[in-house]
Every structure is written in structure tokens, then in C-alpha cells.
PDB file of C-alpha atoms in Angstrom:
ATOM      1  CA  MET K1071      -6.175  44.230 -30.753  1.00 86.00           C
ATOM      2  CA  SER K1072      -6.417  47.864 -29.795  1.00 92.00           C
ATOM      3  CA  TYR K1073      -7.592  49.743 -26.738  1.00 96.00           C
ATOM      4  CA  VAL K1074      -9.762  52.784 -26.309  1.00 97.00           C
ATOM      5  CA  ILE K1075      -9.888  55.530 -23.724  1.00 98.00           C
ATOM      6  CA  THR K1076     -13.035  57.657 -24.083  1.00 98.00           C
ATOM      7  CA  GLY K1077     -15.360  59.857 -22.124  1.00 98.00           C
ATOM      8  CA  ASN K1078     -16.831  63.286 -22.155  1.00 97.00           C
ATOM      9  CA  PRO K1079     -14.629  66.397 -22.640  1.00 96.00           C
ATOM     10  CA  GLY K1080     -12.765  67.375 -19.523  1.00 97.00           C
ATOM     11  CA  VAL K1081     -12.569  63.955 -17.870  1.00 98.00           C
ATOM     12  CA  GLY K1082      -8.802  63.547 -18.506  1.00 97.00           C
ATOM     13  CA  LYS K1083      -8.761  61.308 -21.575  1.00 97.00           C
ATOM     14  CA  HIS K1084      -5.562  62.680 -23.122  1.00 96.00           C
ATOM     15  CA  THR K1085      -3.631  62.941 -19.886  1.00 98.00           C
ATOM     16  CA  ILE K1086      -4.405  59.332 -18.977  1.00 98.00           C
ATOM     17  CA  THR K1087      -3.906  58.092 -22.514  1.00 98.00           C
ATOM     18  CA  ASN K1088      -0.423  59.554 -22.645  1.00 97.00           C
ATOM     19  CA  GLU K1089       0.460  57.764 -19.363  1.00 98.00           C
ATOM     20  CA  ILE K1090      -1.019  54.489 -20.505  1.00 98.00           C
ATOM     21  CA  GLY K1091       0.617  54.769 -23.871  1.00 96.00           C
ATOM     22  CA  LYS K1092       4.020  55.097 -22.282  1.00 96.00           C
ATOM     23  CA  LEU K1093       3.308  52.329 -19.829  1.00 96.00           C
ATOM     24  CA  LEU K1094       2.166  49.848 -22.478  1.00 95.00           C
ATOM     25  CA  HIS K1095       4.379  51.101 -25.273  1.00 94.00           C
ATOM     26  CA  LEU K1096       1.399  51.731 -27.581  1.00 93.00           C
ATOM     27  CA  GLN K1097       1.061  54.254 -30.340  1.00 91.00           C
ATOM     28  CA  ILE K1098      -1.640  56.790 -29.468  1.00 94.00           C
ATOM     29  CA  ILE K1099      -4.295  57.666 -32.081  1.00 91.00           C
ATOM     30  CA  ASP K1100      -6.251  60.794 -31.317  1.00 91.00           C
ATOM     31  CA  ILE K1101      -9.600  60.446 -33.088  1.00 86.00           C
ATOM     32  CA  ASN K1102     -10.301  64.127 -33.065  1.00 81.00           C
ATOM     33  CA  SER K1103      -6.837  64.846 -34.671  1.00 79.00           C
ATOM     34  CA  ILE K1104      -7.630  62.463 -37.517  1.00 76.00           C
ATOM     35  CA  ALA K1105     -10.992  64.127 -38.077  1.00 72.00           C
ATOM     36  CA  GLN K1106      -9.227  67.457 -38.230  1.00 73.00           C
ATOM     37  CA  GLU K1107      -6.449  66.233 -40.414  1.00 72.00           C
ATOM     38  CA  PHE K1108      -8.912  64.930 -42.924  1.00 65.00           C
ATOM     39  CA  GLY K1109     -11.253  67.920 -42.710  1.00 69.00           C
ATOM     40  CA  LEU K1110     -14.239  65.975 -41.331  1.00 61.00           C
ATOM     41  CA  PHE K1111     -15.520  68.511 -38.865  1.00 62.00           C
ATOM     42  CA  GLU K1112     -18.464  70.503 -40.101  1.00 61.00           C
ATOM     43  CA  LYS K1113     -17.502  74.186 -40.605  1.00 58.00           C
ATOM     44  CA  GLY K1114     -18.888  77.029 -38.478  1.00 56.00           C
ATOM     45  CA  ASN K1115     -20.298  74.657 -35.816  1.00 51.00           C
ATOM     46  CA  GLU K1116     -19.127  75.051 -32.288  1.00 55.00           C
ATOM     47  CA  THR K1117     -20.364  71.556 -31.358  1.00 53.00           C
ATOM     48  CA  ASN K1118     -17.602  69.887 -33.395  1.00 59.00           C
ATOM     49  CA  ASP K1119     -20.047  67.688 -35.393  1.00 70.00           C
ATOM     50  CA  VAL K1120     -18.099  65.256 -37.532  1.00 69.00           C
ATOM     51  CA  ASP K1121     -18.933  63.068 -40.512  1.00 68.00           C
ATOM     52  CA  VAL K1122     -18.675  59.768 -38.624  1.00 71.00           C
ATOM     53  CA  ALA K1123     -19.097  57.536 -41.568  1.00 73.00           C
ATOM     54  CA  LYS K1124     -16.107  59.121 -43.356  1.00 73.00           C
ATOM     55  CA  LEU K1125     -14.086  59.164 -40.127  1.00 71.00           C
ATOM     56  CA  GLU K1126     -14.785  55.460 -39.523  1.00 72.00           C
ATOM     57  CA  LYS K1127     -13.644  54.620 -43.051  1.00 73.00           C
ATOM     58  CA  VAL K1128     -10.409  56.698 -42.639  1.00 70.00           C
ATOM     59  CA  ILE K1129      -9.601  54.938 -39.363  1.00 71.00           C
ATOM     60  CA  LYS K1130     -10.366  51.507 -40.730  1.00 73.00           C
ATOM     61  CA  ASP K1131      -8.211  52.116 -43.841  1.00 67.00           C
ATOM     62  CA  THR K1132      -5.156  53.599 -41.971  1.00 67.00           C
ATOM     63  CA  ILE K1133      -4.840  51.755 -38.696  1.00 69.00           C
ATOM     64  CA  LEU K1134      -3.410  48.340 -39.246  1.00 66.00           C
ATOM     65  CA  HIS K1135      -1.803  47.405 -35.973  1.00 75.00           C
ATOM     66  CA  PRO K1136      -2.716  47.554 -32.315  1.00 84.00           C
ATOM     67  CA  VAL K1137      -2.952  51.076 -30.933  1.00 91.00           C
ATOM     68  CA  LEU K1138      -4.424  53.120 -28.064  1.00 95.00           C
ATOM     69  CA  PHE K1139      -7.294  55.199 -29.352  1.00 94.00           C
ATOM     70  CA  VAL K1140      -8.434  58.394 -27.508  1.00 96.00           C
ATOM     71  CA  GLY K1141     -11.497  60.471 -28.108  1.00 93.00           C
ATOM     72  CA  HIS K1142     -15.127  60.908 -27.197  1.00 90.00           C
ATOM     73  CA  LEU K1143     -16.099  59.819 -30.788  1.00 86.00           C
ATOM     74  CA  ALA K1144     -14.757  56.315 -30.255  1.00 91.00           C
ATOM     75  CA  PRO K1145     -18.188  54.552 -29.843  1.00 93.00           C
ATOM     76  CA  TYR K1146     -19.324  56.083 -33.105  1.00 88.00           C
ATOM     77  CA  VAL K1147     -16.334  55.444 -35.384  1.00 85.00           C
ATOM     78  CA  LEU K1148     -14.549  52.301 -34.220  1.00 89.00           C
ATOM     79  CA  THR K1149     -15.694  48.745 -34.843  1.00 89.00           C
ATOM     80  CA  PRO K1150     -15.682  46.172 -32.109  1.00 93.00           C
ATOM     81  CA  ASP K1151     -13.773  43.529 -34.091  1.00 89.00           C
ATOM     82  CA  LYS K1152     -10.424  45.295 -33.615  1.00 86.00           C
ATOM     83  CA  ILE K1153     -10.982  46.487 -29.988  1.00 94.00           C
ATOM     84  CA  LYS K1154      -9.972  44.493 -26.992  1.00 95.00           C
ATOM     85  CA  LYS K1155     -11.007  46.919 -24.220  1.00 97.00           C
ATOM     86  CA  VAL K1156     -12.823  50.224 -23.912  1.00 98.00           C
ATOM     87  CA  ILE K1157     -12.322  52.380 -20.858  1.00 98.00           C
ATOM     88  CA  VAL K1158     -14.837  55.162 -20.271  1.00 98.00           C
ATOM     89  CA  LEU K1159     -13.639  57.820 -17.879  1.00 99.00           C
ATOM     90  CA  ARG K1160     -16.382  59.432 -15.847  1.00 99.00           C
ATOM     91  CA  LYS K1161     -16.142  62.592 -13.705  1.00 99.00           C
ATOM     92  CA  ASN K1162     -18.609  64.290 -11.396  1.00 98.00           C
ATOM     93  CA  PRO K1163     -20.487  66.828 -13.573  1.00 98.00           C
ATOM     94  CA  TYR K1164     -20.245  69.484 -10.845  1.00 98.00           C
ATOM     95  CA  ASP K1165     -16.423  69.230 -11.203  1.00 98.00           C
ATOM     96  CA  LEU K1166     -16.721  69.633 -14.980  1.00 98.00           C
ATOM     97  CA  ILE K1167     -18.481  72.993 -14.835  1.00 97.00           C
ATOM     98  CA  SER K1168     -15.261  74.855 -13.966  1.00 97.00           C
ATOM     99  CA  ILE K1169     -13.282  72.936 -16.581  1.00 98.00           C
ATOM    100  CA  TYR K1170     -15.788  73.925 -19.285  1.00 97.00           C
ATOM    101  CA  LYS K1171     -15.827  77.535 -18.154  1.00 97.00           C
ATOM    102  CA  LYS K1172     -12.019  77.667 -18.226  1.00 97.00           C
ATOM    103  CA  ARG K1173     -12.197  76.321 -21.855  1.00 96.00           C
ATOM    104  CA  LYS K1174     -14.689  79.091 -22.614  1.00 95.00           C
ATOM    105  CA  TYR K1175     -17.362  76.727 -23.803  1.00 95.00           C
ATOM    106  CA  SER K1176     -20.714  78.395 -24.647  1.00 93.00           C
ATOM    107  CA  LYS K1177     -23.596  77.906 -22.181  1.00 92.00           C
ATOM    108  CA  GLU K1178     -25.180  75.515 -24.642  1.00 90.00           C
ATOM    109  CA  LYS K1179     -22.073  73.457 -25.094  1.00 91.00           C
ATOM    110  CA  ILE K1180     -21.571  73.335 -21.318  1.00 94.00           C
ATOM    111  CA  LYS K1181     -25.104  71.985 -20.798  1.00 93.00           C
ATOM    112  CA  ASP K1182     -24.807  69.509 -23.628  1.00 93.00           C
ATOM    113  CA  ASN K1183     -21.608  68.049 -22.181  1.00 95.00           C
ATOM    114  CA  LEU K1184     -22.859  68.104 -18.584  1.00 96.00           C
ATOM    115  CA  GLY K1185     -26.135  66.444 -19.631  1.00 95.00           C
ATOM    116  CA  SER K1186     -24.213  63.777 -21.518  1.00 96.00           C
ATOM    117  CA  GLU K1187     -22.048  63.028 -18.523  1.00 97.00           C
ATOM    118  CA  ALA K1188     -24.979  63.047 -16.125  1.00 97.00           C
ATOM    119  CA  LEU K1189     -26.838  60.528 -18.276  1.00 97.00           C
ATOM    120  CA  GLY K1190     -23.726  58.443 -19.060  1.00 97.00           C
ATOM    121  CA  VAL K1191     -24.324  58.778 -22.751  1.00 97.00           C
ATOM    122  CA  ILE K1192     -20.737  57.772 -23.816  1.00 97.00           C
ATOM    123  CA  PHE K1193     -20.740  54.760 -21.478  1.00 98.00           C
ATOM    124  CA  HIS K1194     -24.156  53.680 -22.827  1.00 98.00           C
ATOM    125  CA  ASP K1195     -23.024  54.135 -26.509  1.00 97.00           C
ATOM    126  CA  ALA K1196     -19.750  52.328 -25.813  1.00 98.00           C
ATOM    127  CA  ILE K1197     -21.630  49.313 -24.481  1.00 98.00           C
ATOM    128  CA  SER K1198     -24.017  49.467 -27.446  1.00 97.00           C
ATOM    129  CA  GLN K1199     -21.083  49.419 -29.787  1.00 96.00           C
ATOM    130  CA  PHE K1200     -18.533  47.233 -28.105  1.00 97.00           C
ATOM    131  CA  GLY K1201     -20.561  45.200 -25.595  1.00 97.00           C
ATOM    132  CA  THR K1202     -20.438  44.876 -21.773  1.00 96.00           C
ATOM    133  CA  GLU K1203     -17.519  42.407 -21.774  1.00 95.00           C
ATOM    134  CA  LYS K1204     -15.211  44.934 -23.465  1.00 97.00           C
ATOM    135  CA  THR K1205     -16.488  48.153 -21.808  1.00 98.00           C
ATOM    136  CA  ILE K1206     -15.524  49.418 -18.349  1.00 98.00           C
ATOM    137  CA  GLN K1207     -16.275  52.769 -16.720  1.00 98.00           C
ATOM    138  CA  ILE K1208     -14.038  54.310 -14.118  1.00 98.00           C
ATOM    139  CA  ASP K1209     -14.953  57.235 -11.904  1.00 98.00           C
ATOM    140  CA  VAL K1210     -11.914  59.616 -11.970  1.00 98.00           C
ATOM    141  CA  THR K1211     -13.464  62.228  -9.734  1.00 98.00           C
ATOM    142  CA  SER K1212     -10.842  63.432  -7.212  1.00 96.00           C
ATOM    143  CA  GLN K1213      -8.341  60.868  -8.456  1.00 97.00           C
ATOM    144  CA  SER K1214      -4.726  61.777  -9.181  1.00 98.00           C
ATOM    145  CA  ILE K1215      -3.181  60.997 -12.506  1.00 98.00           C
ATOM    146  CA  GLN K1216      -1.215  58.112 -10.944  1.00 98.00           C
ATOM    147  CA  GLU K1217      -4.373  56.619  -9.311  1.00 98.00           C
ATOM    148  CA  THR K1218      -6.361  56.895 -12.509  1.00 98.00           C
ATOM    149  CA  THR K1219      -3.517  55.423 -14.574  1.00 98.00           C
ATOM    150  CA  LYS K1220      -3.303  52.525 -12.202  1.00 98.00           C
ATOM    151  CA  LYS K1221      -7.049  51.878 -12.409  1.00 97.00           C
ATOM    152  CA  VAL K1222      -6.989  52.086 -16.238  1.00 98.00           C
ATOM    153  CA  ASN K1223      -4.067  49.725 -16.462  1.00 97.00           C
ATOM    154  CA  GLU K1224      -5.826  47.257 -14.176  1.00 97.00           C
ATOM    155  CA  ALA K1225      -8.974  47.568 -16.359  1.00 96.00           C
ATOM    156  CA  ILE K1226      -6.931  46.909 -19.487  1.00 95.00           C
ATOM    157  CA  LYS K1227      -5.373  43.814 -17.931  1.00 94.00           C
ATOM    158  CA  GLY K1228      -8.855  42.547 -16.880  1.00 93.00           C
ATOM    159  CA  GLU K1229      -8.053  42.859 -13.180  1.00 94.00           C
ATOM    160  CA  THR K1230     -11.055  45.123 -12.336  1.00 92.00           C
ATOM    161  CA  LYS K1231     -14.750  45.386 -13.136  1.00 91.00           C
ATOM    162  CA  THR K1232     -16.722  48.460 -14.159  1.00 94.00           C
ATOM    163  CA  GLU K1233     -17.479  50.994 -11.428  1.00 95.00           C
ATOM    164  CA  GLU K1234     -20.997  52.088 -10.620  1.00 95.00           C
ATOM    165  CA  VAL K1235     -21.601  55.688 -11.576  1.00 97.00           C
ATOM    166  CA  ASP K1236     -24.953  57.454 -11.139  1.00 96.00           C
ATOM    167  CA  TRP K1237     -24.664  61.193 -11.462  1.00 97.00           C
ATOM    168  CA  LEU K1238     -28.341  61.606 -12.339  1.00 96.00           C
ATOM    169  CA  THR K1239     -29.633  60.459  -8.977  1.00 96.00           C
ATOM    170  CA  MET K1240     -27.118  62.819  -7.200  1.00 96.00           C
ATOM    171  CA  ILE K1241     -28.262  65.724  -9.436  1.00 96.00           C
ATOM    172  CA  ALA K1242     -31.920  65.019  -8.910  1.00 95.00           C
ATOM    173  CA  GLU K1243     -31.507  64.791  -5.123  1.00 96.00           C
ATOM    174  CA  LYS K1244     -29.872  68.212  -5.179  1.00 95.00           C
ATOM    175  CA  ASN K1245     -32.813  69.440  -7.251  1.00 94.00           C
ATOM    176  CA  ASP K1246     -30.374  70.699  -9.917  1.00 93.00           C
ATOM    177  CA  LEU K1247     -31.819  69.090 -13.080  1.00 92.00           C
ATOM    178  CA  ASN K1248     -32.284  72.463 -14.671  1.00 88.00           C
ATOM    179  CA  GLU K1249     -28.634  73.256 -14.209  1.00 87.00           C
ATOM    180  CA  PHE K1250     -27.576  70.273 -16.348  1.00 87.00           C
ATOM    181  CA  PHE K1251     -30.367  69.964 -18.966  1.00 84.00           C
ATOM    182  CA  ALA K1252     -31.785  72.473 -21.414  1.00 68.00           C
ATOM    183  CA  HIS K1253     -35.491  73.053 -21.131  1.00 57.00           C
TER     184      HIS K1253
END
């Protein structure tokens, strides 16, 4: 059975996946890299839309042993039968703003990703695809790489439960909904 580390862009998926891969001696499969390698991203589209049906088939046909998957597309292209645990990394959307600006994301892409994190879209979609028993969310805000790696490893071993994350209430209380959602 394989494991998944997912979450919105900027939460630290690849950094933590590399640490966990070393710790557990698992091959890492980057879902976005597979999509690029097989030319499954739509051309001329900054949002990186991908043909998920084709990507799901490519992954199903090529991955035959337990691995550690990484990527925000995991809930849309992986099937629950081969997945043991899904870890969704979450980060305070206010902290993500500077990350996205550093990456030179467009204003639209920034809002899309911030809104997704605020609403917990990937966590919701991971639960819908893999179920509550297999899916755990971890708040990585202000956590070091070592602290996050420890939490993720504990989650994989079944030694911890999902953390409560509610960015939407915080954003609403600060009266910042317009900052995170297009209108």
C-alpha cells in the first residue's frame, strides 16, 4: 500500500515528502512530474489544468509497488484501493500570500489557491476520495521541517489523529473574505 502527501501549493509537500521518503525508504512519485512527462497539462493555461482521467490511467498502469505520492492532484487521480494513508498539509493562508508572490503567481492564481486553502478543498476532496479513516490533515503553519516530518511520520504510523483546521472562521473574523475570494 502506498502513501500520499498532498495539499495546496506552498504548504511544503515536496520538502516533507523528501524527508519522509528518506525516513521510510520509499520511492517518491511526483504526480505533477508524471503529468508533465506524459504531456497531460493543457497548453497555454496558467492554472495547470490537467487531463485527470488520462493521468489516473497512466499512474494506475505504471505504479506497481508501494510508493510515496506527492502532489495536489492526488485526490483526483489516485484510487483508494492502493492507498494506505493520505496526509493533507495545511498552512495559514496569510502565510501563503508571500509564498505565492515570491513564485510570481498571477492575482487570479493567488486568490484561487488562497480560497482553496481557506475552504479546505483538498482536505474535503481527499476525504471524498479516500475516506475519513485514511485521511489526516496536519497544520504546518510555523512548524519546522523536523517538526512537520515527525508529525507526518506519526500520522503514517497511525499514532495521531487529524488536526482541526478552520481558516475560514479566522478570515471572516478579520473581515478579509474579499482578500481570499474573487467576487
